[in-house]
mmCIF file of C-alpha atoms in Angstrom:
data_model
loop_
_atom_site.group_PDB
_atom_site.id
_atom_site.type_symbol
_atom_site.label_atom_id
_atom_site.label_comp_id
_atom_site.label_asym_id
_atom_site.label_seq_id
_atom_site.Cartn_x
_atom_site.Cartn_y
_atom_site.Cartn_z
ATOM 1 C CA MET A 1 -28.423 -0.289 -8.890
ATOM 2 C CA LYS A 2 -26.525 -1.807 -11.152
ATOM 3 C CA ASP A 3 -24.252 -4.729 -10.834
ATOM 4 C CA ARG A 4 -20.100 -5.364 -12.143
ATOM 5 C CA ARG A 5 -21.107 -6.130 -15.517
ATOM 6 C CA ALA A 6 -23.402 -3.562 -16.144
ATOM 7 C CA VAL A 7 -21.330 -0.857 -14.668
ATOM 8 C CA LEU A 8 -18.455 -2.133 -16.768
ATOM 9 C CA ALA A 9 -21.055 -2.670 -19.928
ATOM 10 C CA SER A 10 -22.055 1.010 -19.616
ATOM 11 C CA ALA A 11 -18.380 1.940 -20.232
ATOM 12 C CA VAL A 12 -17.783 0.005 -23.192
ATOM 13 C CA GLY A 13 -18.214 3.300 -25.628
ATOM 14 C CA ALA A 14 -16.047 5.132 -24.202
ATOM 15 C CA LEU A 15 -13.265 3.256 -23.309
ATOM 16 C CA PRO A 16 -12.411 2.299 -27.073
ATOM 17 C CA ALA A 17 -12.347 6.246 -27.824
ATOM 18 C CA LEU A 18 -9.954 6.717 -24.869
ATOM 19 C CA ALA A 19 -7.696 3.819 -26.425
ATOM 20 C CA LEU A 20 -7.046 5.622 -29.673
ATOM 21 C CA GLY A 21 -6.670 8.795 -27.841
ATOM 22 C CA VAL A 22 -9.941 10.729 -28.944
ATOM 23 C CA GLU A 23 -11.669 12.442 -26.702
ATOM 24 C CA ALA A 24 -14.547 10.556 -25.300
ATOM 25 C CA PRO A 25 -17.519 12.196 -23.696
ATOM 26 C CA PRO A 26 -18.301 12.654 -20.680
ATOM 27 C CA ALA A 27 -18.970 9.543 -18.557
ATOM 28 C CA ASN A 28 -22.254 9.685 -16.472
ATOM 29 C CA ASP A 29 -21.339 9.270 -12.549
ATOM 30 C CA ALA A 30 -23.952 7.341 -11.793
ATOM 31 C CA GLU A 31 -22.875 4.404 -14.669
ATOM 32 C CA THR A 32 -19.222 4.690 -13.242
ATOM 33 C CA CYS A 33 -19.215 5.177 -9.523
ATOM 34 C CA VAL A 34 -21.869 2.847 -8.627
ATOM 35 C CA ARG A 35 -20.927 0.828 -5.509
ATOM 36 C CA PRO A 36 -21.528 -2.134 -3.758
ATOM 37 C CA ALA A 37 -21.685 -1.554 0.355
ATOM 38 C CA ARG A 38 -19.030 -3.885 1.333
ATOM 39 C CA GLY A 39 -15.477 -3.341 2.931
ATOM 40 C CA PRO A 40 -13.568 -1.339 5.790
ATOM 41 C CA ASP A 41 -13.125 1.159 2.655
ATOM 42 C CA ALA A 42 -15.812 1.498 0.717
ATOM 43 C CA HIS A 43 -16.529 4.470 1.360
ATOM 44 C CA ARG A 44 -13.244 5.880 0.557
ATOM 45 C CA PHE A 45 -12.803 5.008 -2.682
ATOM 46 C CA PRO A 46 -15.468 4.898 -5.710
ATOM 47 C CA ASN A 47 -15.935 2.044 -8.321
ATOM 48 C CA HIS A 48 -14.666 4.296 -10.999
ATOM 49 C CA VAL A 49 -13.844 2.310 -14.176
ATOM 50 C CA VAL A 50 -10.257 1.796 -15.231
ATOM 51 C CA VAL A 51 -8.115 0.392 -17.612
ATOM 52 C CA THR A 52 -5.048 -1.587 -17.314
ATOM 53 C CA HIS A 53 -1.760 -1.578 -19.911
ATOM 54 C CA GLU A 54 -3.056 -5.186 -20.625
ATOM 55 C CA GLU A 55 -6.623 -3.371 -22.261
ATOM 56 C CA THR A 56 -8.620 -4.809 -19.448
ATOM 57 C CA ARG A 57 -11.598 -3.275 -17.810
ATOM 58 C CA ALA A 58 -12.081 -3.403 -13.839
ATOM 59 C CA LEU A 59 -14.101 -1.691 -11.171
ATOM 60 C CA PHE A 60 -11.522 0.063 -8.488
ATOM 61 C CA TYR A 61 -12.605 -0.893 -5.656
ATOM 62 C CA ASP A 62 -14.507 -4.033 -6.118
ATOM 63 C CA ASP A 63 -11.775 -5.616 -8.282
ATOM 64 C CA LEU A 64 -8.363 -3.882 -7.445
ATOM 65 C CA LEU A 65 -8.398 -3.031 -3.803
ATOM 66 C CA ALA A 66 -10.823 -5.235 -2.091
ATOM 67 C CA GLY A 67 -10.015 -8.178 0.318
ATOM 68 C CA LYS A 68 -6.172 -7.584 -1.303
ATOM 69 C CA THR A 69 -2.868 -5.603 0.430
ATOM 70 C CA VAL A 70 -2.056 -3.178 -2.467
ATOM 71 C CA LEU A 71 0.486 -0.639 -3.273
ATOM 72 C CA LEU A 72 -0.009 2.388 -5.289
ATOM 73 C CA HIS A 73 1.431 5.332 -7.254
ATOM 74 C CA CYS A 74 0.984 8.124 -9.718
ATOM 75 C CA MET A 75 3.278 8.256 -12.383
ATOM 76 C CA SER A 76 3.365 9.413 -16.470
ATOM 77 C CA ILE A 77 5.395 8.197 -18.571
ATOM 78 C CA VAL A 78 6.973 11.696 -19.650
ATOM 79 C CA SER A 79 7.636 12.452 -16.013
ATOM 80 C CA GLU A 80 9.494 9.292 -14.966
ATOM 81 C CA PRO A 81 12.593 10.822 -15.912
ATOM 82 C CA THR A 82 12.117 13.378 -13.195
ATOM 83 C CA TYR A 83 10.600 11.539 -10.606
ATOM 84 C CA ARG A 84 11.908 8.190 -11.624
ATOM 85 C CA SER A 85 8.758 6.128 -9.234
ATOM 86 C CA VAL A 86 8.295 3.359 -11.372
ATOM 87 C CA GLU A 87 11.875 2.544 -11.476
ATOM 88 C CA ARG A 88 11.713 2.419 -7.747
ATOM 89 C CA VAL A 89 8.654 0.283 -8.128
ATOM 90 C CA ALA A 90 10.536 -1.972 -10.581
ATOM 91 C CA ALA A 91 13.306 -2.595 -7.830
ATOM 92 C CA LEU A 92 10.512 -4.096 -5.108
ATOM 93 C CA GLN A 93 9.635 -6.745 -7.637
ATOM 94 C CA PRO A 94 12.879 -9.383 -6.873
ATOM 95 C CA LEU A 95 11.987 -8.427 -3.037
ATOM 96 C CA LEU A 96 8.118 -9.379 -3.226
ATOM 97 C CA ALA A 97 8.316 -12.249 -5.668
ATOM 98 C CA GLU A 98 7.034 -14.237 -3.230
ATOM 99 C CA ARG A 99 3.742 -12.301 -2.606
ATOM 100 C CA LEU A 100 3.214 -10.340 -5.791
ATOM 101 C CA GLY A 101 0.622 -11.483 -7.794
ATOM 102 C CA ARG A 102 -0.594 -13.946 -4.846
ATOM 103 C CA ASP A 103 -1.537 -11.400 -1.876
ATOM 104 C CA LEU A 104 0.239 -8.582 -3.038
ATOM 105 C CA PHE A 105 -0.433 -6.089 -5.999
ATOM 106 C CA MET A 106 1.039 -3.212 -7.609
ATOM 107 C CA TYR A 107 -0.775 -0.508 -9.274
ATOM 108 C CA SER A 108 0.936 2.631 -11.125
ATOM 109 C CA LEU A 109 -1.780 4.833 -11.998
ATOM 110 C CA THR A 110 -1.183 7.427 -14.670
ATOM 111 C CA VAL A 111 -1.876 11.026 -14.245
ATOM 112 C CA ASP A 112 -1.717 11.847 -17.709
ATOM 113 C CA PRO A 113 -4.321 9.482 -19.207
ATOM 114 C CA GLU A 114 -5.119 11.274 -22.321
ATOM 115 C CA ARG A 115 -1.445 10.323 -23.506
ATOM 116 C CA ASP A 116 -0.981 7.260 -21.468
ATOM 117 C CA THR A 117 -3.035 5.474 -23.292
ATOM 118 C CA PRO A 118 -3.197 1.238 -22.664
ATOM 119 C CA VAL A 119 -0.953 1.046 -25.816
ATOM 120 C CA ALA A 120 0.955 3.274 -24.182
ATOM 121 C CA LEU A 121 1.608 1.716 -21.238
ATOM 122 C CA ARG A 122 1.413 -1.837 -22.484
ATOM 123 C CA ALA A 123 4.477 -0.984 -24.296
ATOM 124 C CA PHE A 124 5.991 1.276 -20.870
ATOM 125 C CA ALA A 125 5.166 -1.747 -18.686
ATOM 126 C CA ALA A 126 7.232 -4.089 -20.754
ATOM 127 C CA ARG A 127 10.617 -1.783 -20.641
ATOM 128 C CA ALA A 128 10.156 -1.456 -16.949
ATOM 129 C CA GLY A 129 9.806 -5.358 -16.724
ATOM 130 C CA ALA A 130 6.474 -5.130 -14.870
ATOM 131 C CA GLY A 131 5.432 -9.177 -14.122
ATOM 132 C CA PRO A 132 2.321 -10.317 -12.908
ATOM 133 C CA GLY A 133 0.618 -8.564 -9.986
ATOM 134 C CA TRP A 134 1.702 -5.074 -11.250
ATOM 135 C CA LEU A 135 -0.778 -3.214 -13.521
ATOM 136 C CA PHE A 136 -0.501 0.111 -14.916
ATOM 137 C CA LEU A 137 -3.826 1.691 -15.105
ATOM 138 C CA THR A 138 -5.485 4.346 -17.165
ATOM 139 C CA GLY A 139 -9.295 5.537 -17.165
ATOM 140 C CA GLU A 140 -11.231 9.177 -18.040
ATOM 141 C CA PRO A 141 -9.274 11.801 -17.205
ATOM 142 C CA ALA A 142 -11.475 12.795 -14.442
ATOM 143 C CA THR A 143 -11.231 9.441 -13.214
ATOM 144 C CA MET A 144 -7.826 9.399 -12.793
ATOM 145 C CA ALA A 145 -7.925 12.923 -11.169
ATOM 146 C CA ASP A 146 -10.339 12.220 -8.383
ATOM 147 C CA LEU A 147 -8.285 8.634 -7.712
ATOM 148 C CA ARG A 148 -5.315 10.998 -7.498
ATOM 149 C CA MET A 149 -6.938 12.905 -5.108
ATOM 150 C CA ARG A 150 -8.305 10.291 -2.759
ATOM 151 C CA LEU A 151 -5.325 8.154 -2.674
ATOM 152 C CA PHE A 152 -2.516 11.480 -1.776
ATOM 153 C CA TRP A 153 -4.474 14.521 -1.760
ATOM 154 C CA SER A 154 -6.754 16.557 0.865
ATOM 155 C CA ALA A 155 -9.455 18.824 -1.100
ATOM 156 C CA THR A 156 -7.731 21.875 -0.140
ATOM 157 C CA ALA A 157 -3.828 20.636 -1.329
ATOM 158 C CA HIS A 158 -5.961 19.865 -4.868
ATOM 159 C CA ALA A 159 -6.901 23.645 -4.632
ATOM 160 C CA ALA A 160 -3.760 24.909 -4.088
ATOM 161 C CA HIS A 161 -2.214 22.967 -6.787
ATOM 162 C CA GLU A 162 -4.367 23.624 -9.399
ATOM 163 C CA HIS A 163 -4.189 27.619 -8.600
ATOM 164 C CA ASP A 164 -0.347 27.354 -9.180
ATOM 165 C CA HIS A 165 -1.479 25.305 -12.084
ATOM 166 C CA GLU A 166 -3.106 27.932 -13.633
ATOM 167 C CA ALA A 167 -0.745 30.680 -12.313
ATOM 168 C CA GLY A 168 2.265 28.974 -14.453
ATOM 169 C CA HIS A 169 3.586 27.879 -11.572
ATOM 170 C CA GLU A 170 4.576 24.363 -10.800
ATOM 171 C CA ARG A 171 5.616 22.756 -7.173
ATOM 172 C CA ASP A 172 7.017 19.082 -6.282
ATOM 173 C CA ASP A 173 4.112 16.986 -6.378
ATOM 174 C CA CYS A 174 3.865 14.599 -3.343
ATOM 175 C CA ALA A 175 1.738 12.418 -5.460
ATOM 176 C CA MET A 176 4.403 11.079 -7.720
ATOM 177 C CA ALA A 177 7.128 11.248 -5.094
ATOM 178 C CA MET A 178 5.181 8.638 -2.663
ATOM 179 C CA LEU A 179 4.011 5.197 -2.455
ATOM 180 C CA ARG A 180 0.472 4.563 -1.000
ATOM 181 C CA TYR A 181 0.144 0.998 0.701
ATOM 182 C CA GLY A 182 -2.484 -0.915 2.589
ATOM 183 C CA ASN A 183 -4.259 -3.552 3.348
ATOM 184 C CA ALA A 184 -8.435 -3.050 1.983
ATOM 185 C CA ALA A 185 -9.305 -6.022 3.661
ATOM 186 C CA VAL A 186 -9.190 -4.654 7.221
ATOM 187 C CA GLY A 187 -8.852 -0.764 6.349
ATOM 188 C CA LEU A 188 -4.988 -0.281 7.527
ATOM 189 C CA TRP A 189 -3.358 2.393 5.157
ATOM 190 C CA GLY A 190 -0.091 4.116 4.937
ATOM 191 C CA ALA A 191 2.371 5.704 2.956
ATOM 192 C CA VAL A 192 6.129 5.811 2.408
ATOM 193 C CA PRO A 193 8.572 8.116 0.190
ATOM 194 C CA ALA A 194 9.162 6.598 -3.593
ATOM 195 C CA LYS A 195 12.972 7.454 -3.093
ATOM 196 C CA ALA A 196 13.163 5.683 -0.250
ATOM 197 C CA ASP A 197 15.378 2.159 0.545
ATOM 198 C CA PRO A 198 13.046 -0.945 -0.841
ATOM 199 C CA ARG A 199 13.550 -3.200 1.485
ATOM 200 C CA TRP A 200 12.495 -0.492 3.993
ATOM 201 C CA ILE A 201 9.560 -0.423 1.609
ATOM 202 C CA VAL A 202 9.369 -4.366 1.583
ATOM 203 C CA GLN A 203 9.050 -3.991 5.963
ATOM 204 C CA ARG A 204 6.305 -1.428 6.075
ATOM 205 C CA LEU A 205 4.300 -3.176 3.702
ATOM 206 C CA ALA A 206 4.924 -6.505 6.159
ATOM 207 C CA TRP A 207 3.071 -4.351 8.608
ATOM 208 C CA VAL A 208 -0.099 -4.433 6.555
ATOM 209 C CA ARG A 209 0.193 -7.996 5.798
ATOM 210 C CA ALA A 210 -3.027 -10.174 6.450
ATOM 211 C CA ARG A 211 -2.853 -13.037 9.155
ATOM 212 C CA ASP A 212 -4.168 -16.323 8.820
ATOM 213 C CA VAL A 213 -6.971 -16.610 11.463
ATOM 214 C CA ALA A 214 -5.846 -19.204 14.262
ATOM 215 C CA ALA A 215 -7.853 -22.573 14.375
ATOM 216 C CA GLY A 216 -9.249 -24.595 16.744
ATOM 217 C CA ALA A 217 -10.989 -23.644 20.101
ATOM 218 C CA PRO A 218 -9.513 -20.689 22.157
ATOM 219 C CA ARG A 219 -6.974 -21.320 24.242
ATOM 220 C CA ARG A 220 -5.697 -20.223 28.076
ATOM 221 C CA ARG A 221 -2.912 -17.365 28.053
ATOM 222 C CA GLY A 222 -0.905 -16.319 30.843
ATOM 223 C CA PRO A 223 0.198 -18.693 33.927
ATOM 224 C CA ALA A 224 -0.713 -21.661 34.578
ATOM 225 C CA PRO A 225 -3.540 -22.039 37.144
ATOM 226 C CA LEU A 226 -2.302 -22.814 40.898
ATOM 227 C CA ARG A 227 -2.992 -26.708 41.660
ATOM 228 C CA SER A 228 -3.664 -27.289 45.178
#
């Protein structure tokens, strides 16, 4: 089993091609999905190699999810005028200023990786005002499609969408209109519409927030013991 450095190193040949918008050869699943068995959600999210808008490579589960509270959504530069999900995520930044980049992280996953290269996403993130703790992610098309399905779709819904697309019919994409949030440290997850009131979304995030473990010896709770 390869460690994190070996998995990232195996993607070096493909990722520069992605950054230049050139089609790269398909990655070997054994190279990109190696997973150490750790964390309550390790079985749900593969360790795909993704690239951030800052042009750094990361393992999706180990580097971006494990042990963290996160908010994720799907987007593309070309579809933003329709779904406006990036605009709504941006509205959360001032409300989460004390947590963002510390115990909470936001990830925007492109569904159009062939056009949304790291360079394009970097310029787009700057226009959106993305600060520390908010990353835009891209990668191989198969990687981003798999993450999209695991986060938002069942296999049945994915198949139905592909059938409609091949038939020339498009339906509203819930993956583009929803926000997924969770605490990967304890395996708690939820979803909320991206168009919901930002204050309500922040409250939902508080429901899965990690709590400090009480220190000291256990103490008795309930009524005081009877005295003779």
